Every structure is written in C-alpha cells, then in structure tokens.
Short mmCIF file of C-alpha atoms and ligand atoms in Angstrom, two decimals:
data_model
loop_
_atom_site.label_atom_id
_atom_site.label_comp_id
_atom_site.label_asym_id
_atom_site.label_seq_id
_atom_site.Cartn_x
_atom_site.Cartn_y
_atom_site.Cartn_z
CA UNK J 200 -35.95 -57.22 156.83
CA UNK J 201 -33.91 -55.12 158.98
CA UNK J 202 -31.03 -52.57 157.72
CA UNK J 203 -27.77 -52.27 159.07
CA UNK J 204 -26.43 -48.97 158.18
CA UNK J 205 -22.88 -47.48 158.82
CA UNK J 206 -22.83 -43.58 158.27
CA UNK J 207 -19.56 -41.82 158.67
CA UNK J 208 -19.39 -37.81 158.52
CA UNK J 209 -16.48 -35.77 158.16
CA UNK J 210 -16.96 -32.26 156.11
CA UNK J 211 -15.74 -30.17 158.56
CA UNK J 212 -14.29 -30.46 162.15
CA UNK J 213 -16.48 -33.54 163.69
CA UNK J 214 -15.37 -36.91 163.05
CA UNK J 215 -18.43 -38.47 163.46
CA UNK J 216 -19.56 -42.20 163.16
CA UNK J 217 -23.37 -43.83 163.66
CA UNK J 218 -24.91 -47.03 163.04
CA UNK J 219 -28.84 -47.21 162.11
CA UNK J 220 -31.02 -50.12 162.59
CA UNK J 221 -33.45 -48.80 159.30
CA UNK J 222 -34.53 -45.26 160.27
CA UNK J 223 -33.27 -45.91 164.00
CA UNK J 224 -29.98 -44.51 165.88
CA UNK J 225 -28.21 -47.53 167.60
CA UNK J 226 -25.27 -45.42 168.27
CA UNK J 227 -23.69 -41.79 166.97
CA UNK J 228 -20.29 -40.87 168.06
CA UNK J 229 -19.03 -37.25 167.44
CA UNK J 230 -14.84 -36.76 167.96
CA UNK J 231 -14.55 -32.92 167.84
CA UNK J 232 -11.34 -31.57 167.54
CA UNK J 233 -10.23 -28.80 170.06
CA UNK J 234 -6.63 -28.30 167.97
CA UNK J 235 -8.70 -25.32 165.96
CA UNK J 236 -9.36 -23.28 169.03
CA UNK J 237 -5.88 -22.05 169.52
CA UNK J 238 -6.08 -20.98 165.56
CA UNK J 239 -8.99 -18.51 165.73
CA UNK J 240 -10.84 -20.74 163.40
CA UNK J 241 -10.49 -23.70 161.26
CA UNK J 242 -7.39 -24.87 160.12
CA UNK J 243 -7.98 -27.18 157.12
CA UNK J 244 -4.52 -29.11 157.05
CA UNK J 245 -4.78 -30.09 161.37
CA UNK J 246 -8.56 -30.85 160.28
CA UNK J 247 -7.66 -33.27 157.78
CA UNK J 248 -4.50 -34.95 160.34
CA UNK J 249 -7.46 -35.07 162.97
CA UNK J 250 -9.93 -37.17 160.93
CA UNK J 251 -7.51 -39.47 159.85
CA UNK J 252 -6.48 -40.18 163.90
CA UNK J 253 -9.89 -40.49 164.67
CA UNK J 254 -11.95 -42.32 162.37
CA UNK J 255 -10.59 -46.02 162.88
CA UNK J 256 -11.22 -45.80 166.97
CA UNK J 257 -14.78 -43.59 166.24
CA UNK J 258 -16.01 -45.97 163.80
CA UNK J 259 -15.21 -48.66 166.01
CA UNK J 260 -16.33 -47.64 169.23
CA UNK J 261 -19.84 -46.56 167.32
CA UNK J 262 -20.24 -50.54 166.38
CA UNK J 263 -19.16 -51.37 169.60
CA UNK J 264 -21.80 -49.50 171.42
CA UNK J 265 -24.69 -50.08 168.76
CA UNK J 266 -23.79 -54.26 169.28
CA UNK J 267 -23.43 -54.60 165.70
CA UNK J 268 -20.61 -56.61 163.62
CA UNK J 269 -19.28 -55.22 160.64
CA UNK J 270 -20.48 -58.32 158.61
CA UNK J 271 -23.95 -56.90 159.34
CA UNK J 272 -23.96 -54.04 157.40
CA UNK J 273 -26.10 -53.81 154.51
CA UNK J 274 -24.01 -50.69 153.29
CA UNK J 275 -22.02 -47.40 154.34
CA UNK J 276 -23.06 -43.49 154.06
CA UNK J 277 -20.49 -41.30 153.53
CA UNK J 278 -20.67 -37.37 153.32
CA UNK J 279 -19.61 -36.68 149.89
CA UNK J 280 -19.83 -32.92 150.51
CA UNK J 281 -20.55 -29.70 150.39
CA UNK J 282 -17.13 -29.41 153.36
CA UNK J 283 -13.50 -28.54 153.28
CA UNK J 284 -11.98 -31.25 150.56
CA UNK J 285 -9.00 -32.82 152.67
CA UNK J 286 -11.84 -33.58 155.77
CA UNK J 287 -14.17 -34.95 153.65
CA UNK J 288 -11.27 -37.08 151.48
CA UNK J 289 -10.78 -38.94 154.94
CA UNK J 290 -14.26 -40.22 155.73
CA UNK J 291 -14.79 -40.94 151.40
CA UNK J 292 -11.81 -42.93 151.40
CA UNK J 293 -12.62 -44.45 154.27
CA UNK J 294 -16.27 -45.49 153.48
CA UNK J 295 -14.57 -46.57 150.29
CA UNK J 296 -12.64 -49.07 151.14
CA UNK J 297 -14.67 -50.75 153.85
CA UNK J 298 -17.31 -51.11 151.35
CA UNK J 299 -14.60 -52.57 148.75
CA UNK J 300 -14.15 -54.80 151.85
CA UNK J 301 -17.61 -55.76 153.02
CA UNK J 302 -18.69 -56.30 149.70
CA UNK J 303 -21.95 -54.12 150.59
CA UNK J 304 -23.20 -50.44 148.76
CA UNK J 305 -21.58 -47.26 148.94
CA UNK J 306 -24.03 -44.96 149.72
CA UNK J 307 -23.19 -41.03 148.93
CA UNK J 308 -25.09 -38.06 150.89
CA UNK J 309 -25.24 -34.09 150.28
CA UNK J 310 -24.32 -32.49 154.05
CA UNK J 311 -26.96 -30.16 153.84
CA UNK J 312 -29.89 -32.53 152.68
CA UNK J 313 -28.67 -34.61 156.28
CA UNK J 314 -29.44 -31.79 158.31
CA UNK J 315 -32.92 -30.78 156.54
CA UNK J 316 -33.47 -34.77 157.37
CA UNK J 317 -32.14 -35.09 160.99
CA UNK J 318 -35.98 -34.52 161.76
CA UNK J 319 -36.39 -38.04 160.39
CA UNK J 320 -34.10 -39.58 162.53
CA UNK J 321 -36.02 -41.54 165.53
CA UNK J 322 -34.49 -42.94 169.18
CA UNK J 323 -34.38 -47.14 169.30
CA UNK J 324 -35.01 -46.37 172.99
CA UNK J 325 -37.08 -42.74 173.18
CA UNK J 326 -35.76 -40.77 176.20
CA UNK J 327 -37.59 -39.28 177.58
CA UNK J 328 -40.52 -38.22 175.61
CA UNK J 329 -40.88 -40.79 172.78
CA UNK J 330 -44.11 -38.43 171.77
CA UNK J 331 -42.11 -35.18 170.97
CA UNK J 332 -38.61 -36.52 169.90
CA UNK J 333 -40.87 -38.66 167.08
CA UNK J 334 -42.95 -35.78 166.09
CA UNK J 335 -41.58 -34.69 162.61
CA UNK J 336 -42.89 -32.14 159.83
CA UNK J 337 -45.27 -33.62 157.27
CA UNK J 338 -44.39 -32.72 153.73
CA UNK J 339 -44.38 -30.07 152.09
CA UNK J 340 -42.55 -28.06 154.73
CA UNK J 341 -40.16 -25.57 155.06
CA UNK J 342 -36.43 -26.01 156.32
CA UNK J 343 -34.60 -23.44 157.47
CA UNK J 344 -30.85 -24.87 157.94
CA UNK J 345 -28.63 -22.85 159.25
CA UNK J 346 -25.30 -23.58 159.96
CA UNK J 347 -21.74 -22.35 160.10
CA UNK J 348 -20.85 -22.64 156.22
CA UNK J 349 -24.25 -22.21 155.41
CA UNK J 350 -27.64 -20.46 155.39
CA UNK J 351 -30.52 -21.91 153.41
CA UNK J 352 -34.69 -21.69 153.10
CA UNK J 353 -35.63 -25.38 151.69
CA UNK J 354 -38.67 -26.29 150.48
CA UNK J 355 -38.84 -29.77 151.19
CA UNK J 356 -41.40 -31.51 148.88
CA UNK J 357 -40.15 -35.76 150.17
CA UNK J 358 -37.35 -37.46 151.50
CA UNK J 359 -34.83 -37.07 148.79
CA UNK J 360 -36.98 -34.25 146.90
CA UNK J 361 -35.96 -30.72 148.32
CA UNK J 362 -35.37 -27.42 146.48
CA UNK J 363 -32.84 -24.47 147.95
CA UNK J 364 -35.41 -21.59 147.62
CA UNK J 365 -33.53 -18.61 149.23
CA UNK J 366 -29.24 -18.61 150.56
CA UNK J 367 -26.95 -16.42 151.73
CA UNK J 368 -25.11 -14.09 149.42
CA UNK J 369 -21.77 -14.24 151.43
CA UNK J 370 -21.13 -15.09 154.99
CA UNK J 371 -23.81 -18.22 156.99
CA UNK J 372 -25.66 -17.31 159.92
CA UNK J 373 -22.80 -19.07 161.93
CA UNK J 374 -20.06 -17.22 160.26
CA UNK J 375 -22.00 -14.00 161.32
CA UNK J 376 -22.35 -15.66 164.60
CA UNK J 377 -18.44 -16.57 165.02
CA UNK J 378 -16.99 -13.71 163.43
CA UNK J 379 -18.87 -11.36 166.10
CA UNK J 380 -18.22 -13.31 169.13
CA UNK J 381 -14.15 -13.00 167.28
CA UNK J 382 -15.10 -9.11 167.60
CA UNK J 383 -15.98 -9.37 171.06
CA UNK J 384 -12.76 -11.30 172.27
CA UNK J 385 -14.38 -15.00 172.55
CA UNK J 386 -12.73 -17.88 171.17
CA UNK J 387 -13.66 -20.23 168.42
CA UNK J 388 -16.52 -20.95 167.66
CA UNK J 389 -18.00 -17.98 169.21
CA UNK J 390 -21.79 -18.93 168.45
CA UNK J 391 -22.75 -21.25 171.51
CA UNK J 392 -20.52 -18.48 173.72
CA UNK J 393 -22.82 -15.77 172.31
CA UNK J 394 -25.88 -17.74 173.08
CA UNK J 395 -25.04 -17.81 176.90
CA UNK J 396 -24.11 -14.38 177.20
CA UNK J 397 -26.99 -13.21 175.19
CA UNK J 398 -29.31 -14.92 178.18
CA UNK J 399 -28.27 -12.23 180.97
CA UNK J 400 -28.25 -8.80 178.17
CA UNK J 401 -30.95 -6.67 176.51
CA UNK J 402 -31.35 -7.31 173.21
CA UNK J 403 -32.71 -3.77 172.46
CA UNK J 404 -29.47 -2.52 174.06
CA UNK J 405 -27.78 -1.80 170.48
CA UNK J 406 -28.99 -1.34 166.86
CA UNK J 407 -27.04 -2.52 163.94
CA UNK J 408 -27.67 -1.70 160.10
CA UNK J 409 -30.17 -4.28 158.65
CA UNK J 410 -29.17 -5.47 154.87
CA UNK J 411 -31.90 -5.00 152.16
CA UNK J 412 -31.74 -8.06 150.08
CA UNK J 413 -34.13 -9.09 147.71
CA UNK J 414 -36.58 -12.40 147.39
CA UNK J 415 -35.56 -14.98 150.02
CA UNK J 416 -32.16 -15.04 150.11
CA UNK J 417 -29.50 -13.29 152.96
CA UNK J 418 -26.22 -10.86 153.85
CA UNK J 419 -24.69 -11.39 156.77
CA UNK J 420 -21.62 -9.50 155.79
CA UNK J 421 -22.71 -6.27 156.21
CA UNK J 422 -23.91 -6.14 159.93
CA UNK J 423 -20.28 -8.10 160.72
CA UNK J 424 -19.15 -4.94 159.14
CA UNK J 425 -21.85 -2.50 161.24
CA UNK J 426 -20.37 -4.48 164.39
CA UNK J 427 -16.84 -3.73 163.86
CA UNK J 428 -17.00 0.19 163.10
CA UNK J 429 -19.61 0.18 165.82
CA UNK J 430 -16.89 -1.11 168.68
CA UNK J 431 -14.09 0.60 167.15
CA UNK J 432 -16.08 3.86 167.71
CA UNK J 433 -17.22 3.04 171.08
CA UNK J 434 -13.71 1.77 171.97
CA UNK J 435 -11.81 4.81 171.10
CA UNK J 436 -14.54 6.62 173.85
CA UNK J 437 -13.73 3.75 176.36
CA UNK J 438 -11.18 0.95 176.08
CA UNK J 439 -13.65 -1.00 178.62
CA UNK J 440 -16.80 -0.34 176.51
CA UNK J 441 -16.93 -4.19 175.34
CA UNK J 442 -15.94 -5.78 178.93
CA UNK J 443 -18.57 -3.04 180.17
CA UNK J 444 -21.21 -4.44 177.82
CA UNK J 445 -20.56 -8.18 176.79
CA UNK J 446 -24.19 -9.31 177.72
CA UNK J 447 -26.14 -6.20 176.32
CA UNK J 448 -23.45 -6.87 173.02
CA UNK J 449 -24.63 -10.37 172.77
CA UNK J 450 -28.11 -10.25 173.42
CA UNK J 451 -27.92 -7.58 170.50
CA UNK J 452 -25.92 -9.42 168.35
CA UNK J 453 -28.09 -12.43 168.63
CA UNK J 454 -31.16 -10.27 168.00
CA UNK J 455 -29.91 -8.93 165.26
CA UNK J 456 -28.90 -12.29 163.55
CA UNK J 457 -32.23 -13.94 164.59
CA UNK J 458 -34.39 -11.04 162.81
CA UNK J 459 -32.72 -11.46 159.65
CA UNK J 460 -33.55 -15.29 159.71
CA UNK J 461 -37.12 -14.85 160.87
CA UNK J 462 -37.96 -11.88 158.80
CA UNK J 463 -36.78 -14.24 155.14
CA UNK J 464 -38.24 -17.25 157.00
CA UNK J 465 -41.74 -15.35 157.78
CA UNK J 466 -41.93 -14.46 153.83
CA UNK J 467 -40.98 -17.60 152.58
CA UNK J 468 -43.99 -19.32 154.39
CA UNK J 469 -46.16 -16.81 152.84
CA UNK J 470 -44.80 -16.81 149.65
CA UNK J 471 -45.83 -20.58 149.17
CA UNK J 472 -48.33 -20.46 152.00
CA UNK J 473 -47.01 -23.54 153.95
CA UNK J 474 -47.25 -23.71 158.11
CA UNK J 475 -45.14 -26.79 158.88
CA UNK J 476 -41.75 -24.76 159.45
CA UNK J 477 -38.42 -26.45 160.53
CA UNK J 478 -35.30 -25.45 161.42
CA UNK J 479 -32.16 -27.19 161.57
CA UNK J 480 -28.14 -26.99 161.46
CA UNK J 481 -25.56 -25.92 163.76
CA UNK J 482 -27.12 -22.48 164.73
CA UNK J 483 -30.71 -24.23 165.50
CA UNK J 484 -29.07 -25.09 168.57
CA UNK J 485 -29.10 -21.31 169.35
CA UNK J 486 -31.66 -20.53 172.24
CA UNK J 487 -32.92 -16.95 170.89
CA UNK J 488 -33.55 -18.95 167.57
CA UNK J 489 -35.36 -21.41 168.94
CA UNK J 490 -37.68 -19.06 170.97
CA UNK J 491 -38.40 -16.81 167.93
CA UNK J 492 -39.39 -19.75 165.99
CA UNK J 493 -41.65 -20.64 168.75
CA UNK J 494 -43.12 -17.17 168.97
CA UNK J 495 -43.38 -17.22 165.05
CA UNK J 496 -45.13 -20.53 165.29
CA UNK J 497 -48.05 -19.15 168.22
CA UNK J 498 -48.17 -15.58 165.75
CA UNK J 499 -48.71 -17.06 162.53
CA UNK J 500 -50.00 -20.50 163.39
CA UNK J 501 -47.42 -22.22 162.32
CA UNK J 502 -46.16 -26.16 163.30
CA UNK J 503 -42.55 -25.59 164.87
CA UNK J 504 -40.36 -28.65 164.31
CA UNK J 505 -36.44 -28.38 166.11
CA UNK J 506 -34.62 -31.10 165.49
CA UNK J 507 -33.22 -32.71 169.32
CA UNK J 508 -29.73 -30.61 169.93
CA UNK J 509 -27.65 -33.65 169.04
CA UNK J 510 -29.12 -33.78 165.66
CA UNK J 511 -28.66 -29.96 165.41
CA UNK J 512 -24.93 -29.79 164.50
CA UNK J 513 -22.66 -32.01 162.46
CA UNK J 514 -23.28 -35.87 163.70
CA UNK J 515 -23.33 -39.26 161.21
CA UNK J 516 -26.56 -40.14 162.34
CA UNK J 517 -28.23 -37.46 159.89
CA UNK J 518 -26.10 -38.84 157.26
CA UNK J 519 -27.64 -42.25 158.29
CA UNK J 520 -30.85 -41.27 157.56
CA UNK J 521 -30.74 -39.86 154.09
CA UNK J 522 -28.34 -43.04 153.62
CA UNK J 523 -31.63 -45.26 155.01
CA UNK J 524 -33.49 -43.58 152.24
CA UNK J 525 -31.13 -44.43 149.86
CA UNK J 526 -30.80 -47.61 150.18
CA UNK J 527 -35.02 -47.64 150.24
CA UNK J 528 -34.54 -46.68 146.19
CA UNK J 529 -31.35 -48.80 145.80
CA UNK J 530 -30.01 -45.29 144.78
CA UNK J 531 -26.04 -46.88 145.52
CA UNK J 532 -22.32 -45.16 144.72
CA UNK J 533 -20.20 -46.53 142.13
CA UNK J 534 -16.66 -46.88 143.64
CA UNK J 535 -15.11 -44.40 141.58
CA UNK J 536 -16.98 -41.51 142.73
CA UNK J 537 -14.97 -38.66 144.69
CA UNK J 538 -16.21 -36.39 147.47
CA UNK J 539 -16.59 -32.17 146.67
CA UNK J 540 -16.15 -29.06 148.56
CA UNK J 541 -18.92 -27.60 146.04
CA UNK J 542 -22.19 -29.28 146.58
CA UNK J 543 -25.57 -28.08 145.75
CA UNK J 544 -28.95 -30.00 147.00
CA UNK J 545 -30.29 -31.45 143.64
CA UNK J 546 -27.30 -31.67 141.54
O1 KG4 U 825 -23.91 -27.42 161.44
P1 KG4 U 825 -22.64 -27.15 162.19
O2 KG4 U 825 -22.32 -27.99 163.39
O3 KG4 U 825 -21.41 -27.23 161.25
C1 KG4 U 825 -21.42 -26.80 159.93
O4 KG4 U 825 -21.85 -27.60 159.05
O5 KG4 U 825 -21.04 -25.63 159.73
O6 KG4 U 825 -22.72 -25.60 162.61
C2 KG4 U 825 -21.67 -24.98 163.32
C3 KG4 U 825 -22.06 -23.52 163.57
C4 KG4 U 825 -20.93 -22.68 164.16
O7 KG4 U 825 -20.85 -21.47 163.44
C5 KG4 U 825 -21.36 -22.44 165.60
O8 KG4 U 825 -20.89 -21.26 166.15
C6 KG4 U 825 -22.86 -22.41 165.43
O9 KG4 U 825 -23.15 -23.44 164.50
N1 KG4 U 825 -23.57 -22.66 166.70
C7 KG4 U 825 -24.28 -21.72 167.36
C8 KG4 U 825 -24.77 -22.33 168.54
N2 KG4 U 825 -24.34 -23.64 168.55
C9 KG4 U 825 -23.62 -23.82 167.42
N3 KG4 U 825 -24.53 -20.43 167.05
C10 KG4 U 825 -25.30 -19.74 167.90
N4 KG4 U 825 -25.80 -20.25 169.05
C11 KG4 U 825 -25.57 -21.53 169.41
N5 KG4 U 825 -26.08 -22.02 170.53
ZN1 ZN U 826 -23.29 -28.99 159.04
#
C-alpha cells in the first residue's frame, strides 16, 4: 500500500511544506523569509509572525502541486526541534491540529537526523540523472552535517539509528561562515555570498590561527576572532584593505573553514575505518566544501555522497523521509507532546 505523507518544517527561517508518496517527493515548498535581512541576522519574534502567515497557503499550495487531498494522508511529520522555540511552536501546533482533524498519526522528527537522511529522499520523476540523484551511502557511513546552528560528525549505523560522534564546542560551521561574511560588510546570511566571492580569490592569500581541539569535535570561535583583529589591523594601514581584497578574503575564509571540517572529518573515517562519507546541511551547499570532499574522496578512497542542493538546506521533504520511516515502525506522537529548542539525536 502506498503512503501519503504530509511533512511540515519550521525550526528556523524556512516555512517549508512537502508531501511524500512512501520514500518519494511529490512536492516540497520552501517560503523563506527576507524580513531578517534588514536585521543582520535572525530575529526570532518576525520569525515566528512569518511562519504563522505562511504555513496555511505553503501547506496548501504543496498538496496542490503533489495532486493529493488531505483525506489521503496516512499521517503528518512535524519538526519537533532542535530550532528557535516560537518557529517551531507554529509548524507543532499546526501538524497538531490537522492530525486532531484527519484523524491520522502525528509523526515527530529531530532536525538534524532529517538532514543526515535527505540522502534517502528519491525524485517521483528523476531529473535528470535518475542514476546519481538515487545513489545514496550504504550503512555504516559517516555524516558530516553542517549547518548554520550546527556542526556534527554522525556515525550513521540505520535509518533511525545514528550516534553524534564529534560537535562543535561553540559557534556551527555556518555561524563561522555568516559571522565572517558580517566582518566583511555582506548581508545576512553571508555563507552563499562568501561562496561566490571565494570562486574569483586565492585561498592561500591569508592565514588565520587554526584551533587545537581534541578527539572529533570543533571551534569555530576562535578564527571568527583571528578574522576580526586581523581586518582591524589591516584596516587601520588602509581603510580600503577589505574592498581591496574581498575575493582573496573569501577564498581564505572559506579555506580556512573547509580545513577545519576536512581535517576532523579525515580522522573520524580513520578512527572507525569507514569510506562511505556524506555530507549534508546548509553549508554542504558550499562549493569549496563540496570540492574538498571530492578531493578527500579520490585521496583516501573514499565514496562521496552530497545530498542534491535542495535537500542541502532546511526543506520538509527531509522531514518527510525520517517521517516515512516512522511510520515503517508505527513509531507515532501522542498529541500532547511539545516541540524543543534543545534536541539531541538519540534522546
Ligand atoms: O541547514 P540550514 O539551511 O539551516 C540551519 O538549520 O541552520 O543552513 C543555513 C546555513 C547558513 O549559515 C548559511 O550561510 C549556510 O548554511 N550556507 C552556506 C552556503 N549556503 C548556505 N555557507 C557557505 N556556502 C554556501 N554556499
Ligand atoms: Zn537545518
């Protein structure tokens, strides 16, 4: 028999609605919300006001597109968290209720086990290679998720069986990302900006302190911090020295970022001798990334797996998929359960 899933994500800035046919996309519809860019960042309030404009037409236009009727659904995924609380109330409440509704299973999913399993998620009409956008990392394999609240090495063992095995001690990769490209005079979110810049500079242009951390885990605070005395020490020699450099900056930046990743990434694989290595979150969308996991791949004959850039950052359809796993094991939501900013894979 077929499933009919509904899968509605809203930790962070992306309203973002899909509909599954079992492991399938039919449709995944991402409302971002440009209101933030004025702020510099974030703001969690206007996040919150955003979600709740958008969900009703997003959800709707999803079904629309993926031909389904609501009676269909077999059940409704809902990011329950980790994500800023007054976001994710929205799309909870939401999935709530039409469930109450429906009559169908609530279906809860952990944010960062959707974007370790957005390699799972396959095309009901393959463009344009069904061959490559199918291909997906056989288990055990390692998941490096990287994203803009968060920087993880998984070790993913099945579906709904993953362990966190290194993190970040303070900012994610993204942060690190954003707050440089803030440095630099871009506006928010910096990352993608950086990316493009990065393409046209020399990546050996600067050097920035590396952090010694131990085991697998990461610091990204401290080379935001080698960044900003860095231009405030080259600015006071010439107001012009970041116009001057911007691509050289970037591509630096970038380099810098990337080698931190690759180097924890490199041991990990090592350490529990696996070669099926994946990548995935917001910053996998990040070019230089992609191409040092490639390289890494070729060096240490690894199996490369990036998941299609629409799967990369915050969409429903990931959300979908764990929910299609779910529902496999009948592992449903009781009603009364409440989304949480805090949320670790496995508790
Ligand atoms: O996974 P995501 O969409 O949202 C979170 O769950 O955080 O990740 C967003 C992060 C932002 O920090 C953004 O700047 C970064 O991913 N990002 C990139 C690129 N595209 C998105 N960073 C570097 N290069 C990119 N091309
Ligand atoms: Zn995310």
């Amino acid at each position: 028999m077929d499933i009919y899933l509904l899968a509605i994500e809203s930790s962070c800035d992306d309203t973002s609605a899909a509909v599954l046919r079992n492991d399938k996309v039919l449709a995944n519809l991402v409302a971002s919300q440009a209101v933030h860019e004025q702020h510099g960042g974030i703001v969690p309030e206007l996040a919150s006001r955003a979600h709740m404009q958008n969900i009703v037409p997003v959800v709707d236009e999803a079904l629309k597109q993926a031909g389904v009727k609501k009676e269909q659904l077999h059940a409704i995924a809902f990011t329950r968290g980790p994500g800023l609380i007054g976001s994710l109330l929205v799309g909870g409440m939401f999935s709530k209720a039409m469930t109450l509704a429906l009559k169908i299973p609530l279906i809860e999913v952990n944010h960062m086990q959707a974007h370790v399993l957005a390699h799972f998620i396959k095309e009901a009409s393959p463009q344009p290679s069904p061959k490559e956008r199918e291909r997906h990392p056989v288990f055990p394999f390692l998941c490096l998720t990287v994203s803009g609240g968060h920087t993880q090495i998984v070790l993913v063992r099945d579906y709904l069986e993953m362990e966190v095995v290194g993190e970040t001690n303070d900012d994610a990769a993204g942060e690190a990302f954003d707050k440089s490209a803030k440095l630099l005079g871009f506006p928010y979110p910096g990352g993608p900006l950086i990316d493009k810049h990065a393409q046209f500079g020399n990546p050996k242009a600067f050097k920035f302190g590396e952090p010694v951390v131990e085991g697998l885990d990461f610091s990204f605070s401290g080379l935001k911090t080698s960044i900003l005395y860095f231009l405030q020490k080259k600015e006071k020699e010439d107001k012009d020295f970041i116009q001057k450099n911007r691509n050289d900056l970037c591509a630096s930046i970038q380099e810098a970022i990337i080698n931190i990743l690759m180097k924890k990434l490199t041991k990990a694989a090592k350490q529990f001798a696996i070669k099926e290595i994946a990548i995935a979150g917001g910053v996998s969308a990040n070019s230089g990334l992609r191409k040092a996991l490639e390289e890494g791949g070729k060096k240490h004959g690894w199996n490369v797996y990036i998941p299609p850039f629409e799967y990369c950052t915050d969409n429903a359809a990931m959300i979908g998929i764990v929910g299609y796993y779910k529902y496999l094991k009948k592992d449903f939501a009781l009603q009364g359960i409440n989304p949480v900013a805090r949320y670790a894979i496995g508790d």
